[in-house]
PDB file of C-alpha atoms in Angstrom:
ATOM      1  CA  UNK A  29       0.431  -0.474   0.060  1.00  0.00           C
ATOM      2  CA  UNK A  30       3.484   2.133   0.428  1.00  0.00           C
ATOM      3  CA  UNK A  31       4.592   1.384  -2.160  1.00  0.00           C
ATOM      4  CA  UNK A  32       1.204   1.579  -4.535  1.00  0.00           C
ATOM      5  CA  UNK A  33       0.258   5.901  -2.678  1.00  0.00           C
ATOM      6  CA  UNK A  34       4.311   6.906  -2.562  1.00  0.00           C
ATOM      7  CA  UNK A  35       3.658   5.978  -6.858  1.00  0.00           C
ATOM      8  CA  UNK A  36       0.940   8.162  -7.141  1.00  0.00           C
ATOM      9  CA  UNK A  37       2.464  10.970  -5.334  1.00  0.00           C
ATOM     10  CA  UNK A  38       5.294  11.140  -7.689  1.00  0.00           C
ATOM     11  CA  UNK A  39       3.258  10.612 -10.327  1.00  0.00           C
ATOM     12  CA  UNK A  40       0.882  13.920 -10.072  1.00  0.00           C
ATOM     13  CA  UNK A  41       3.879  15.693 -10.753  1.00  0.00           C
ATOM     14  CA  UNK A  42       2.354  18.971  -8.498  1.00  0.00           C
ATOM     15  CA  UNK A  43       2.794  18.302  -5.405  1.00  0.00           C
ATOM     16  CA  UNK A  44       6.339  17.170  -5.975  1.00  0.00           C
ATOM     17  CA  UNK A  45       6.660  20.294  -7.827  1.00  0.00           C
ATOM     18  CA  UNK A  46       5.218  21.825  -4.985  1.00  0.00           C
ATOM     19  CA  UNK A  47       6.771  20.473  -1.929  1.00  0.00           C
ATOM     20  CA  UNK A  48      10.310  20.147  -3.279  1.00  0.00           C
ATOM     21  CA  UNK A  49      10.195  23.528  -5.477  1.00  0.00           C
ATOM     22  CA  UNK A  50       8.884  26.488  -3.041  1.00  0.00           C
ATOM     23  CA  UNK A  51      11.086  25.612  -0.469  1.00  0.00           C
ATOM     24  CA  UNK A  52      13.993  25.878  -1.977  1.00  0.00           C
ATOM     25  CA  UNK A  53      13.391  27.788  -4.473  1.00  0.00           C
ATOM     26  CA  UNK A  54      13.108  30.829  -0.883  1.00  0.00           C
ATOM     27  CA  UNK A  55      15.880  28.949   0.401  1.00  0.00           C
ATOM     28  CA  UNK A  56      18.138  29.378  -3.235  1.00  0.00           C
ATOM     29  CA  UNK A  57      17.412  33.394  -3.620  1.00  0.00           C
ATOM     30  CA  UNK A  58      17.743  34.359  -0.936  1.00  0.00           C
ATOM     31  CA  UNK A  59      21.346  33.083  -0.799  1.00  0.00           C
ATOM     32  CA  UNK A  60      22.115  34.869  -4.002  1.00  0.00           C
ATOM     33  CA  UNK A  61      22.061  38.520  -2.366  1.00  0.00           C
ATOM     34  CA  UNK A  62      25.327  38.277  -1.199  1.00  0.00           C
ATOM     35  CA  UNK A  63      23.790  40.304   2.496  1.00  0.00           C
ATOM     36  CA  UNK A  64      21.716  37.068   3.534  1.00  0.00           C
ATOM     37  CA  UNK A  65      24.626  34.691   4.601  1.00  0.00           C
ATOM     38  CA  UNK A  66      26.715  38.256   6.725  1.00  0.00           C
ATOM     39  CA  UNK A  67      26.495  37.513   9.798  1.00  0.00           C
ATOM     40  CA  UNK A  68      24.696  40.438  11.976  1.00  0.00           C
ATOM     41  CA  UNK A  69      23.790  41.811  15.172  1.00  0.00           C
ATOM     42  CA  UNK A  70      20.185  41.566  14.845  1.00  0.00           C
ATOM     43  CA  UNK A  71      19.917  37.754  14.184  1.00  0.00           C
ATOM     44  CA  UNK A  72      23.209  37.395  17.268  1.00  0.00           C
ATOM     45  CA  UNK A  73      25.022  37.272  15.171  1.00  0.00           C
ATOM     46  CA  UNK A  74      24.947  35.295  13.164  1.00  0.00           C
ATOM     47  CA  UNK A  75      22.992  35.657   9.456  1.00  0.00           C
ATOM     48  CA  UNK A  76      19.722  36.062   7.376  1.00  0.00           C
ATOM     49  CA  UNK A  77      19.760  32.691   5.312  1.00  0.00           C
ATOM     50  CA  UNK A  78      19.943  30.873   9.095  1.00  0.00           C
ATOM     51  CA  UNK A  79      17.622  32.982  11.796  1.00  0.00           C
ATOM     52  CA  UNK A  80      14.805  33.424   8.427  1.00  0.00           C
ATOM     53  CA  UNK A  81      14.740  32.320   5.329  1.00  0.00           C
ATOM     54  CA  UNK A  82      16.264  28.314   5.987  1.00  0.00           C
ATOM     55  CA  UNK A  83      13.354  27.990   9.123  1.00  0.00           C
ATOM     56  CA  UNK A  84      11.168  29.748   7.146  1.00  0.00           C
ATOM     57  CA  UNK A  85      11.274  27.454   4.171  1.00  0.00           C
ATOM     58  CA  UNK A  86      11.532  24.455   6.928  1.00  0.00           C
ATOM     59  CA  UNK A  87       8.608  25.763   8.671  1.00  0.00           C
ATOM     60  CA  UNK A  88       6.199  25.837   5.564  1.00  0.00           C
ATOM     61  CA  UNK A  89       7.461  22.440   3.796  1.00  0.00           C
ATOM     62  CA  UNK A  90       5.301  21.202   6.936  1.00  0.00           C
ATOM     63  CA  UNK A  91       2.491  22.918   6.892  1.00  0.00           C
ATOM     64  CA  UNK A  92       1.973  22.431   2.919  1.00  0.00           C
ATOM     65  CA  UNK A  93       2.071  18.349   3.055  1.00  0.00           C
ATOM     66  CA  UNK A  94       0.061  18.057   6.626  1.00  0.00           C
ATOM     67  CA  UNK A  95      -2.642  20.436   6.518  1.00  0.00           C
ATOM     68  CA  UNK A  96      -3.187  20.749   2.190  1.00  0.00           C
ATOM     69  CA  UNK A  97      -1.515  17.759   0.392  1.00  0.00           C
ATOM     70  CA  UNK A  98      -2.392  15.062   3.035  1.00  0.00           C
ATOM     71  CA  UNK A  99      -5.824  15.619   4.570  1.00  0.00           C
ATOM     72  CA  UNK A 100      -6.706  17.288   0.568  1.00  0.00           C
ATOM     73  CA  UNK A 101      -5.673  12.896  -0.485  1.00  0.00           C
ATOM     74  CA  UNK A 102      -7.779  11.643   2.038  1.00  0.00           C
ATOM     75  CA  UNK A 103     -11.013  13.520   1.734  1.00  0.00           C
ATOM     76  CA  UNK A 104      -9.702  12.806  -2.397  1.00  0.00           C
ATOM     77  CA  UNK A 105     -10.147   9.425  -1.741  1.00  0.00           C
ATOM     78  CA  UNK A 106     -13.516   9.199   0.492  1.00  0.00           C
ATOM     79  CA  UNK A 107     -14.759  11.708  -1.942  1.00  0.00           C
ATOM     80  CA  UNK A 108     -14.365   8.838  -5.244  1.00  0.00           C
ATOM     81  CA  UNK A 109     -15.297   6.142  -2.799  1.00  0.00           C
ATOM     82  CA  UNK A 110     -12.137   4.879  -1.884  1.00  0.00           C
ATOM     83  CA  UNK A 111     -12.244   4.595   1.234  1.00  0.00           C
ATOM     84  CA  UNK A 112     -16.126   2.692   1.808  1.00  0.00           C
ATOM     85  CA  UNK A 113     -14.251   0.548  -0.580  1.00  0.00           C
ATOM     86  CA  UNK A 114     -11.239  -0.578   1.129  1.00  0.00           C
ATOM     87  CA  UNK A 115     -13.116  -1.006   4.131  1.00  0.00           C
ATOM     88  CA  UNK A 116     -15.073  -4.186   1.785  1.00  0.00           C
ATOM     89  CA  UNK A 117     -11.741  -5.420   1.757  1.00  0.00           C
ATOM     90  CA  UNK A 118      -8.839  -7.429   3.896  1.00  0.00           C
ATOM     91  CA  UNK A 119      -7.183  -3.858   2.897  1.00  0.00           C
ATOM     92  CA  UNK A 120      -8.151  -1.897   6.040  1.00  0.00           C
ATOM     93  CA  UNK A 121      -8.887   1.688   4.991  1.00  0.00           C
ATOM     94  CA  UNK A 122      -6.947   2.482   8.275  1.00  0.00           C
ATOM     95  CA  UNK A 123      -3.336   0.984   5.493  1.00  0.00           C
ATOM     96  CA  UNK A 124      -4.490   3.300   3.290  1.00  0.00           C
ATOM     97  CA  UNK A 125      -4.217   6.945   6.056  1.00  0.00           C
ATOM     98  CA  UNK A 126      -0.981   4.871   7.412  1.00  0.00           C
ATOM     99  CA  UNK A 127       0.360   4.694   3.935  1.00  0.00           C
ATOM    100  CA  UNK A 128      -0.430   8.310   3.054  1.00  0.00           C
ATOM    101  CA  UNK A 129       1.010   9.705   6.473  1.00  0.00           C
ATOM    102  CA  UNK A 130       4.645   8.232   5.775  1.00  0.00           C
ATOM    103  CA  UNK A 131       4.645   9.283   1.904  1.00  0.00           C
ATOM    104  CA  UNK A 132       3.737  12.633   3.635  1.00  0.00           C
ATOM    105  CA  UNK A 133       6.346  12.346   6.866  1.00  0.00           C
ATOM    106  CA  UNK A 134       8.834  10.699   3.660  1.00  0.00           C
ATOM    107  CA  UNK A 135       8.583  13.575   1.463  1.00  0.00           C
ATOM    108  CA  UNK A 136       8.712  16.223   4.172  1.00  0.00           C
ATOM    109  CA  UNK A 137      11.754  14.981   5.919  1.00  0.00           C
ATOM    110  CA  UNK A 138      14.121  14.239   2.005  1.00  0.00           C
ATOM    111  CA  UNK A 139      14.039  18.013   1.281  1.00  0.00           C
ATOM    112  CA  UNK A 140      14.000  19.344   5.145  1.00  0.00           C
ATOM    113  CA  UNK A 141      17.497  17.243   4.625  1.00  0.00           C
ATOM    114  CA  UNK A 142      17.860  19.148   1.252  1.00  0.00           C
ATOM    115  CA  UNK A 143      16.922  22.834   2.937  1.00  0.00           C
ATOM    116  CA  UNK A 144      19.634  22.217   5.612  1.00  0.00           C
ATOM    117  CA  UNK A 145      22.402  20.105   3.115  1.00  0.00           C
ATOM    118  CA  UNK A 146      21.988  22.677   0.283  1.00  0.00           C
ATOM    119  CA  UNK A 147      21.421  25.689   2.638  1.00  0.00           C
ATOM    120  CA  UNK A 148      25.512  23.805   4.745  1.00  0.00           C
ATOM    121  CA  UNK A 149      27.219  22.834   1.739  1.00  0.00           C
ATOM    122  CA  UNK A 150      26.231  25.452  -1.016  1.00  0.00           C
ATOM    123  CA  UNK A 151      25.428  28.012  -0.081  1.00  0.00           C
ATOM    124  CA  UNK A 152      27.343  28.562   2.248  1.00  0.00           C
ATOM    125  CA  UNK A 153      24.682  28.796   5.745  1.00  0.00           C
ATOM    126  CA  UNK A 154      26.239  28.080   9.480  1.00  0.00           C
ATOM    127  CA  UNK A 155      24.883  24.352  10.813  1.00  0.00           C
ATOM    128  CA  UNK A 156      21.755  24.784  13.624  1.00  0.00           C
ATOM    129  CA  UNK A 157      24.228  25.583  16.942  1.00  0.00           C
ATOM    130  CA  UNK A 158      21.291  23.050  18.449  1.00  0.00           C
ATOM    131  CA  UNK A 159      21.242  20.058  16.392  1.00  0.00           C
ATOM    132  CA  UNK A 160      19.572  17.920  19.331  1.00  0.00           C
ATOM    133  CA  UNK A 161      16.594  20.677  19.607  1.00  0.00           C
ATOM    134  CA  UNK A 162      15.546  21.103  15.650  1.00  0.00           C
ATOM    135  CA  UNK A 163      15.799  17.663  15.886  1.00  0.00           C
ATOM    136  CA  UNK A 164      13.157  17.775  18.621  1.00  0.00           C
ATOM    137  CA  UNK A 165      11.954  20.316  17.091  1.00  0.00           C
ATOM    138  CA  UNK A 166      11.076  19.577  13.455  1.00  0.00           C
ATOM    139  CA  UNK A 167       9.571  16.334  15.182  1.00  0.00           C
ATOM    140  CA  UNK A 168       7.444  18.173  17.596  1.00  0.00           C
ATOM    141  CA  UNK A 169       6.318  21.230  14.957  1.00  0.00           C
ATOM    142  CA  UNK A 170       5.716  17.982  11.630  1.00  0.00           C
ATOM    143  CA  UNK A 171       3.382  16.027  14.984  1.00  0.00           C
ATOM    144  CA  UNK A 172       1.417  18.926  15.781  1.00  0.00           C
ATOM    145  CA  UNK A 173       0.977  20.072  12.096  1.00  0.00           C
ATOM    146  CA  UNK A 174      -0.052  16.071  10.839  1.00  0.00           C
ATOM    147  CA  UNK A 175      -2.237  16.193  13.631  1.00  0.00           C
ATOM    148  CA  UNK A 176      -4.491  18.725  13.119  1.00  0.00           C
ATOM    149  CA  UNK A 177      -3.559  17.616   8.847  1.00  0.00           C
ATOM    150  CA  UNK A 178      -5.674  14.202  10.195  1.00  0.00           C
ATOM    151  CA  UNK A 179      -8.762  16.047  11.210  1.00  0.00           C
ATOM    152  CA  UNK A 180      -9.054  18.251   8.414  1.00  0.00           C
ATOM    153  CA  UNK A 181      -9.362  14.676   6.717  1.00  0.00           C
ATOM    154  CA  UNK A 182     -11.461  13.475   9.257  1.00  0.00           C
ATOM    155  CA  UNK A 183     -13.809  15.966   8.766  1.00  0.00           C
ATOM    156  CA  UNK A 184     -14.065  16.403   4.680  1.00  0.00           C
ATOM    157  CA  UNK A 185     -15.759  15.346   3.015  1.00  0.00           C
ATOM    158  CA  UNK A 186     -14.812  16.306   0.251  1.00  0.00           C
ATOM    159  CA  UNK A 187     -11.207  16.752  -1.148  1.00  0.00           C
ATOM    160  CA  UNK A 188     -12.527  20.350  -2.327  1.00  0.00           C
ATOM    161  CA  UNK A 189     -13.026  21.606   1.191  1.00  0.00           C
ATOM    162  CA  UNK A 190     -10.093  19.672   2.475  1.00  0.00           C
ATOM    163  CA  UNK A 191      -8.471  22.162   0.647  1.00  0.00           C
ATOM    164  CA  UNK A 192      -9.867  25.115   1.695  1.00  0.00           C
ATOM    165  CA  UNK A 193      -9.964  24.733   5.043  1.00  0.00           C
ATOM    166  CA  UNK A 194      -6.166  23.255   4.832  1.00  0.00           C
ATOM    167  CA  UNK A 195      -5.870  26.727   3.561  1.00  0.00           C
ATOM    168  CA  UNK A 196      -7.774  28.287   6.157  1.00  0.00           C
ATOM    169  CA  UNK A 197      -5.439  27.413   9.043  1.00  0.00           C
ATOM    170  CA  UNK A 198      -2.466  27.430   6.285  1.00  0.00           C
ATOM    171  CA  UNK A 199      -3.265  31.136   6.049  1.00  0.00           C
ATOM    172  CA  UNK A 200      -3.603  32.334   9.439  1.00  0.00           C
ATOM    173  CA  UNK A 201      -0.590  29.952  11.148  1.00  0.00           C
ATOM    174  CA  UNK A 202       2.188  31.737   8.794  1.00  0.00           C
ATOM    175  CA  UNK A 203       0.615  34.850   9.167  1.00  0.00           C
ATOM    176  CA  UNK A 204      -0.211  35.010  13.354  1.00  0.00           C
ATOM    177  CA  UNK A 205       2.998  32.842  13.860  1.00  0.00           C
ATOM    178  CA  UNK A 206       5.800  35.155  13.350  1.00  0.00           C
ATOM    179  CA  UNK A 207       6.051  33.571  10.117  1.00  0.00           C
ATOM    180  CA  UNK A 208       5.942  36.705   7.020  1.00  0.00           C
ATOM    181  CA  UNK A 209       6.532  39.147   9.610  1.00  0.00           C
ATOM    182  CA  UNK A 210       9.438  37.173  13.104  1.00  0.00           C
ATOM    183  CA  UNK A 211       7.306  37.703  15.713  1.00  0.00           C
ATOM    184  CA  UNK A 212       9.612  40.015  17.271  1.00  0.00           C
ATOM    185  CA  UNK A 213       8.182  42.240  14.461  1.00  0.00           C
ATOM    186  CA  UNK A 214       4.675  41.740  15.839  1.00  0.00           C
ATOM    187  CA  UNK A 215       2.017  44.096  17.411  1.00  0.00           C
ATOM    188  CA  UNK A 216       2.903  43.387  21.164  1.00  0.00           C
ATOM    189  CA  UNK A 217      -1.025  41.585  21.240  1.00  0.00           C
ATOM    190  CA  UNK A 218       0.010  39.130  18.687  1.00  0.00           C
ATOM    191  CA  UNK A 219       3.476  38.395  19.686  1.00  0.00           C
ATOM    192  CA  UNK A 220       1.615  35.423  22.002  1.00  0.00           C
ATOM    193  CA  UNK A 221       0.336  34.106  19.494  1.00  0.00           C
ATOM    194  CA  UNK A 222       4.132  33.254  17.770  1.00  0.00           C
ATOM    195  CA  UNK A 223       4.579  31.459  20.376  1.00  0.00           C
ATOM    196  CA  UNK A 224       1.369  29.730  20.934  1.00  0.00           C
ATOM    197  CA  UNK A 225       0.345  28.496  17.312  1.00  0.00           C
ATOM    198  CA  UNK A 226       1.541  25.270  16.146  1.00  0.00           C
ATOM    199  CA  UNK A 227       3.301  26.493  13.330  1.00  0.00           C
ATOM    200  CA  UNK A 228       4.190  29.318  14.552  1.00  0.00           C
ATOM    201  CA  UNK A 229       6.416  26.935  17.792  1.00  0.00           C
ATOM    202  CA  UNK A 230       7.723  25.040  15.176  1.00  0.00           C
ATOM    203  CA  UNK A 231       9.170  28.427  12.782  1.00  0.00           C
ATOM    204  CA  UNK A 232      11.003  29.809  16.177  1.00  0.00           C
ATOM    205  CA  UNK A 233      11.691  27.019  18.192  1.00  0.00           C
ATOM    206  CA  UNK A 234      13.772  25.974  14.748  1.00  0.00           C
ATOM    207  CA  UNK A 235      14.880  29.582  14.365  1.00  0.00           C
ATOM    208  CA  UNK A 236      16.472  29.904  18.595  1.00  0.00           C
ATOM    209  CA  UNK A 237      17.659  25.797  17.865  1.00  0.00           C
ATOM    210  CA  UNK A 238      19.295  27.691  15.072  1.00  0.00           C
ATOM    211  CA  UNK A 239      20.887  29.867  16.661  1.00  0.00           C
ATOM    212  CA  UNK A 240      22.027  27.522  18.808  1.00  0.00           C
ATOM    213  CA  UNK A 241      19.602  27.493  21.536  1.00  0.00           C
ATOM    214  CA  UNK A 242      17.007  26.316  23.412  1.00  0.00           C
ATOM    215  CA  UNK A 243      13.075  25.790  22.307  1.00  0.00           C
ATOM    216  CA  UNK A 244      11.298  27.671  24.801  1.00  0.00           C
ATOM    217  CA  UNK A 245       9.026  25.424  26.773  1.00  0.00           C
ATOM    218  CA  UNK A 246       5.439  27.213  25.493  1.00  0.00           C
ATOM    219  CA  UNK A 247       6.850  26.162  21.849  1.00  0.00           C
ATOM    220  CA  UNK A 248       7.034  22.861  23.355  1.00  0.00           C
ATOM    221  CA  UNK A 249       3.661  22.266  24.531  1.00  0.00           C
ATOM    222  CA  UNK A 250       1.940  23.718  22.033  1.00  0.00           C
ATOM    223  CA  UNK A 251       3.066  21.251  20.064  1.00  0.00           C
ATOM    224  CA  UNK A 252       2.658  18.103  21.751  1.00  0.00           C
ATOM    225  CA  UNK A 253      -0.902  19.901  22.908  1.00  0.00           C
ATOM    226  CA  UNK A 254      -1.538  20.044  19.312  1.00  0.00           C
ATOM    227  CA  UNK A 255      -0.061  16.963  18.218  1.00  0.00           C
ATOM    228  CA  UNK A 256      -2.107  15.157  21.470  1.00  0.00           C
ATOM    229  CA  UNK A 257      -5.694  16.486  21.323  1.00  0.00           C
ATOM    230  CA  UNK A 258      -6.087  16.925  17.659  1.00  0.00           C
ATOM    231  CA  UNK A 259      -5.003  12.792  17.595  1.00  0.00           C
ATOM    232  CA  UNK A 260      -7.273  12.203  19.852  1.00  0.00           C
ATOM    233  CA  UNK A 261     -10.550  14.602  17.788  1.00  0.00           C
ATOM    234  CA  UNK A 262      -9.389  12.826  14.445  1.00  0.00           C
ATOM    235  CA  UNK A 263      -9.707   9.121  15.379  1.00  0.00           C
ATOM    236  CA  UNK A 264     -12.651   9.960  16.868  1.00  0.00           C
ATOM    237  CA  UNK A 265     -14.654  11.591  14.206  1.00  0.00           C
ATOM    238  CA  UNK A 266     -13.140   9.978  11.431  1.00  0.00           C
ATOM    239  CA  UNK A 267     -15.373   9.475   8.653  1.00  0.00           C
ATOM    240  CA  UNK A 268     -14.578   6.201   6.549  1.00  0.00           C
ATOM    241  CA  UNK A 269     -17.684   7.400   3.753  1.00  0.00           C
TER     242      UNK A 269
END
């Protein structure tokens, strides 16, 4: 099942191009700006690429896969009756759900490694100063965002509805999470959202760990709570038909 879903994922050029192209293009375009890779006191001695752009590319990648592409695929299967037919066969619909998760998580892992590898080897971006903290931030962030996507997939009756709900969740999280505008530049009354929402918590935790610091407790708590809460709700509300 996972092999079949992988082939279907790669056969549709829009998903791989979007998942691979947007984050890497963002990194490379900013990497071509000479001043982007110079240490700056505004970023604690780190460069713009290391402090903002590379974590931004990873956050956008995780968000696109988890909140829009993954739930749209599952909801499309529901809309076309694939889940209903699988429920009457020896292949449990849960296998399809697991296969979809594995494919999307694997795609995320590959692109994250490419972003970090190309950034360090080709563009001269500093390596994450706290590698363990960075990995923890990526794993918890991916878990929270994919569980949100799972909840969307549990509720959306059609692929178009899942895409609409995903976009309605994705773009506000970008704006309020300090992704488009760094959280320190947000209005004071909105800065709490940058660490309380899962997208912002993921992005800002990666920023901190790339600079050699540690994720803030509120960021870790946010990602953990969203992952647990959305997973429980999705399990209770998920419909196969």
